[in-house]
Coordinates of C-alpha atoms in Angstrom, one line a residue:
M1 CA 131.4 9.6 -42.0
K2 CA 133.2 6.6 -40.6
D3 CA 136.3 7.1 -38.5
N4 CA 138.1 4.0 -39.8
L5 CA 137.9 1.5 -42.7
S6 CA 135.9 -1.2 -40.9
A7 CA 132.1 -1.5 -41.1
Y8 CA 131.6 0.3 -37.8
N9 CA 132.8 3.5 -36.1
A10 CA 135.4 3.0 -33.4
N11 CA 132.9 3.4 -30.5
D12 CA 130.7 0.7 -32.0
Y13 CA 133.3 -1.7 -33.2
D14 CA 133.6 -4.0 -30.1
N15 CA 129.8 -4.3 -29.8
H16 CA 129.5 -5.7 -33.4
I17 CA 132.8 -7.5 -34.3
N18 CA 131.9 -11.0 -33.1
S19 CA 128.5 -10.9 -34.9
V20 CA 129.9 -9.9 -38.3
L21 CA 133.3 -11.6 -38.4
P22 CA 133.2 -15.4 -38.1
Y23 CA 136.0 -16.9 -35.9
Y24 CA 137.2 -13.5 -34.7
Q25 CA 138.1 -15.0 -31.3
E26 CA 139.7 -18.0 -32.9
F27 CA 142.2 -15.7 -34.8
H28 CA 143.5 -14.5 -31.5
A29 CA 143.6 -18.0 -29.9
Q30 CA 145.6 -19.3 -32.8
I31 CA 148.1 -16.5 -32.5
I32 CA 148.5 -16.9 -28.8
D33 CA 148.9 -20.7 -29.2
L34 CA 151.6 -20.3 -31.8
V35 CA 153.6 -17.7 -30.0
Q36 CA 153.5 -19.7 -26.7
V37 CA 155.5 -22.5 -28.3
L38 CA 158.2 -20.2 -29.7
N39 CA 159.6 -19.3 -26.3
I40 CA 161.0 -15.9 -27.3
N41 CA 163.0 -14.1 -24.7
N42 CA 162.8 -10.3 -24.4
M43 CA 159.9 -10.2 -26.8
Q44 CA 159.5 -7.1 -29.0
W45 CA 156.0 -7.4 -30.6
L46 CA 154.4 -5.1 -33.1
D47 CA 150.6 -5.4 -33.6
T48 CA 149.8 -3.3 -36.7
G49 CA 146.2 -2.5 -37.5
C50 CA 145.6 -3.0 -33.8
G51 CA 142.1 -1.5 -33.8
T52 CA 140.6 -1.2 -30.3
G53 CA 143.3 -3.3 -28.8
N54 CA 141.5 -6.6 -28.4
L55 CA 144.4 -8.8 -29.5
A56 CA 146.8 -6.6 -27.5
E57 CA 144.9 -7.2 -24.3
K58 CA 145.2 -11.0 -24.8
I59 CA 148.9 -10.7 -25.6
I60 CA 149.6 -8.8 -22.4
K61 CA 147.6 -11.3 -20.3
N62 CA 149.4 -14.3 -21.8
F63 CA 153.0 -13.1 -22.0
A64 CA 155.3 -11.5 -19.3
N65 CA 158.2 -9.2 -20.0
I66 CA 157.0 -8.0 -23.3
N67 CA 157.4 -4.7 -25.1
L68 CA 154.4 -4.1 -27.3
T69 CA 154.0 -1.5 -30.0
L70 CA 150.5 -0.8 -31.3
C71 CA 150.0 0.9 -34.7
D72 CA 146.7 1.9 -36.4
P73 CA 145.8 4.5 -39.0
S74 CA 142.6 5.4 -37.1
E75 CA 143.1 7.9 -34.3
K76 CA 139.8 7.0 -32.7
M77 CA 140.6 3.3 -32.7
L78 CA 143.9 3.9 -31.2
A79 CA 142.4 6.2 -28.5
I80 CA 140.1 3.4 -27.5
A81 CA 143.0 1.0 -27.3
K82 CA 144.9 3.4 -25.1
Q83 CA 142.0 3.6 -22.7
K84 CA 141.4 -0.1 -22.7
L85 CA 145.1 -0.8 -22.0
S86 CA 145.8 2.1 -19.7
K87 CA 146.7 0.0 -16.7
Y88 CA 149.5 -1.9 -18.5
H89 CA 153.1 -0.8 -19.1
N90 CA 155.7 -1.2 -21.8
L91 CA 153.3 -0.1 -24.5
K92 CA 153.8 2.2 -27.4
F93 CA 151.0 3.6 -29.5
I94 CA 151.7 5.0 -33.0
N95 CA 149.0 6.5 -35.3
I96 CA 150.3 5.1 -38.6
S97 CA 149.3 2.6 -41.3
T98 CA 151.4 -0.5 -42.1
Q99 CA 152.3 0.8 -45.6
D100 CA 153.7 4.0 -44.0
M101 CA 155.8 2.3 -41.3
Q102 CA 159.6 2.7 -41.4
F103 CA 160.8 0.3 -38.7
E104 CA 163.9 -1.7 -39.4
N105 CA 165.1 -4.9 -37.6
E106 CA 163.2 -4.1 -34.4
F107 CA 160.7 -6.8 -33.7
N108 CA 160.7 -10.5 -33.0
L109 CA 157.0 -10.8 -33.8
I110 CA 154.6 -8.8 -36.0
T111 CA 150.8 -9.4 -36.1
A112 CA 148.4 -8.0 -38.6
V113 CA 144.8 -9.1 -38.1
Q114 CA 142.1 -8.0 -40.7
A115 CA 144.4 -5.0 -41.4
H116 CA 145.5 -5.3 -45.1
H117 CA 142.4 -6.5 -47.0
Y118 CA 141.4 -2.8 -47.3
L119 CA 144.4 -2.1 -49.4
T120 CA 145.1 -2.1 -53.1
M121 CA 147.6 -4.7 -54.2
K122 CA 150.3 -2.0 -54.5
D123 CA 149.7 -0.9 -50.9
R124 CA 149.3 -4.5 -49.7
I125 CA 152.7 -5.3 -51.1
K126 CA 154.3 -2.2 -49.5
A127 CA 152.6 -3.1 -46.2
T128 CA 154.0 -6.6 -46.3
Q129 CA 157.5 -5.4 -47.3
N130 CA 157.4 -3.0 -44.3
C131 CA 156.6 -5.9 -42.0
Y132 CA 159.5 -7.9 -43.3
Q133 CA 161.8 -4.9 -42.9
A134 CA 160.6 -4.3 -39.3
L135 CA 161.4 -7.9 -38.2
K136 CA 164.7 -9.1 -36.8
K137 CA 166.4 -12.0 -38.5
N138 CA 164.2 -15.2 -37.8
G139 CA 161.4 -13.0 -36.7
I140 CA 157.8 -14.2 -37.2
Y141 CA 155.1 -12.4 -39.1
I142 CA 151.5 -13.6 -38.5
T143 CA 148.6 -12.3 -40.5
F144 CA 144.9 -13.1 -40.7
E145 CA 142.7 -11.8 -43.5
N146 CA 139.5 -12.4 -45.4
I147 CA 140.2 -14.4 -48.5
K148 CA 138.8 -15.1 -51.9
L149 CA 138.3 -18.7 -52.9
S150 CA 140.0 -20.1 -56.0
S151 CA 136.9 -20.2 -58.2
D152 CA 133.8 -18.0 -58.5
S153 CA 131.6 -21.0 -57.8
S154 CA 133.4 -21.8 -54.5
D155 CA 133.3 -18.2 -53.6
R156 CA 129.6 -18.1 -54.0
I157 CA 129.2 -21.0 -51.7
A158 CA 131.3 -19.2 -49.1
Q159 CA 129.1 -16.2 -49.5
K160 CA 126.0 -18.2 -48.7
R161 CA 127.7 -19.5 -45.6
Y162 CA 128.6 -15.9 -44.5
E163 CA 125.0 -14.9 -45.2
N164 CA 123.8 -17.7 -42.9
F165 CA 126.3 -16.5 -40.2
L166 CA 125.0 -13.0 -40.3
K167 CA 121.3 -14.2 -40.2
S168 CA 122.2 -16.4 -37.2
N169 CA 123.5 -13.3 -35.4
G170 CA 120.3 -11.3 -36.0
K171 CA 121.4 -9.2 -38.9
T172 CA 118.5 -7.8 -41.1
Q173 CA 118.5 -8.4 -44.9
D174 CA 119.5 -4.7 -45.4
E175 CA 122.5 -5.2 -43.0
I176 CA 123.5 -8.4 -44.8
I177 CA 123.4 -6.7 -48.2
A178 CA 125.5 -3.8 -46.8
H179 CA 128.2 -6.2 -45.5
L180 CA 128.3 -8.2 -48.8
S181 CA 128.4 -5.0 -50.8
R182 CA 131.8 -4.1 -49.2
R183 CA 133.5 -7.0 -50.8
N184 CA 135.6 -6.0 -53.8
H185 CA 134.7 -2.3 -53.2
E186 CA 135.8 -1.5 -49.7
V187 CA 137.7 -4.7 -48.9
F188 CA 139.8 -6.6 -51.5
P189 CA 140.3 -10.2 -50.5
I190 CA 142.9 -12.3 -52.3
T191 CA 143.3 -16.1 -52.6
I192 CA 145.4 -18.3 -50.3
E193 CA 147.7 -18.9 -53.2
Q194 CA 148.1 -15.1 -53.8
H195 CA 148.8 -14.6 -50.1
I196 CA 151.6 -17.2 -50.1
K197 CA 153.1 -15.8 -53.3
L198 CA 153.0 -12.3 -51.8
L199 CA 154.9 -13.4 -48.7
K200 CA 157.5 -15.3 -50.6
N201 CA 158.0 -12.4 -53.0
C202 CA 158.6 -10.2 -50.0
S203 CA 161.6 -12.5 -49.2
F204 CA 160.2 -14.5 -46.2
K205 CA 162.2 -17.7 -46.1
T206 CA 159.4 -19.9 -44.9
V207 CA 155.6 -19.3 -45.5
D208 CA 152.9 -21.5 -44.1
I209 CA 149.1 -21.6 -43.5
L210 CA 148.3 -21.3 -39.8
W211 CA 144.5 -21.7 -40.0
T212 CA 141.7 -21.4 -42.5
S213 CA 137.9 -21.3 -42.7
Y214 CA 135.6 -20.8 -45.6
W215 CA 136.3 -17.1 -46.1
Q216 CA 139.3 -16.3 -43.9
A217 CA 142.9 -17.6 -43.4
G218 CA 145.9 -17.1 -41.2
F219 CA 149.5 -17.3 -42.3
F220 CA 152.8 -17.2 -40.6
A221 CA 156.1 -16.4 -42.2
V222 CA 159.7 -16.4 -41.0
K223 CA 162.3 -13.7 -42.0

C-alpha cells in the first residue's frame, strides 16, 4: 500500500520525481524568482502539500529571516522533510491536508505544488478557500498543477509528449501505461480556464498565469 497519493512511496519519491514530472525543477525556480521581486519583510510562508521538503529547502537557501510552515497529509513524507531540513530553524511541521487546514490571516505567502490535483472538485474548492483564508491581506498564493487542455484532441497531443518524456527517462512501456492510467482516476486535472475561475470564485482579487507547459501550469493570485 502506498503511503501517500503520489506514484511512489515517500522513500522512493526523490529518486523518481525528476524522471516522471516534466519541469519539476522549473516549478521551484519560477516560485523563487517571483518571490524574490516581492521584497516581503518578516515573511510568513506556508508550503502545503510540502512532500519531502524539496521546495522548502530551496526557500530556506534563498530567503533569510523567514518563518516557514510545512503541511502534508502524509506522515512519511513529512518525516522525510523533517530529516532533510533538520539543521534549519524557524520551521513548523503539521500533518494535515489543505482542505482540513484552519489557519486565518497568518501568512504572506502560500505555495501548493502538485498538491490539489488528487482532489475532487468539492475538496479542491475547499482547499483553495482555506488557502485564501490563511493569507493576510495582499498575501500571495502560488500553485502549480497538472492541467487538462481545452479540447480532447489537444489533450491527446499533450499525452504523446508526456509519453515521449517518460521514454526519454528510461521508463518501460508498463511504467508508462501505469502513469497514464492515473489520469482521471487518481489525479484529476482541470483546464487553465477552470483554475482561473476557481481562484476568482474563492475571492482572490487578481489571478494570473505564472508559467505553463503542455500539461502543467502555475498560477499566482493576490488576496
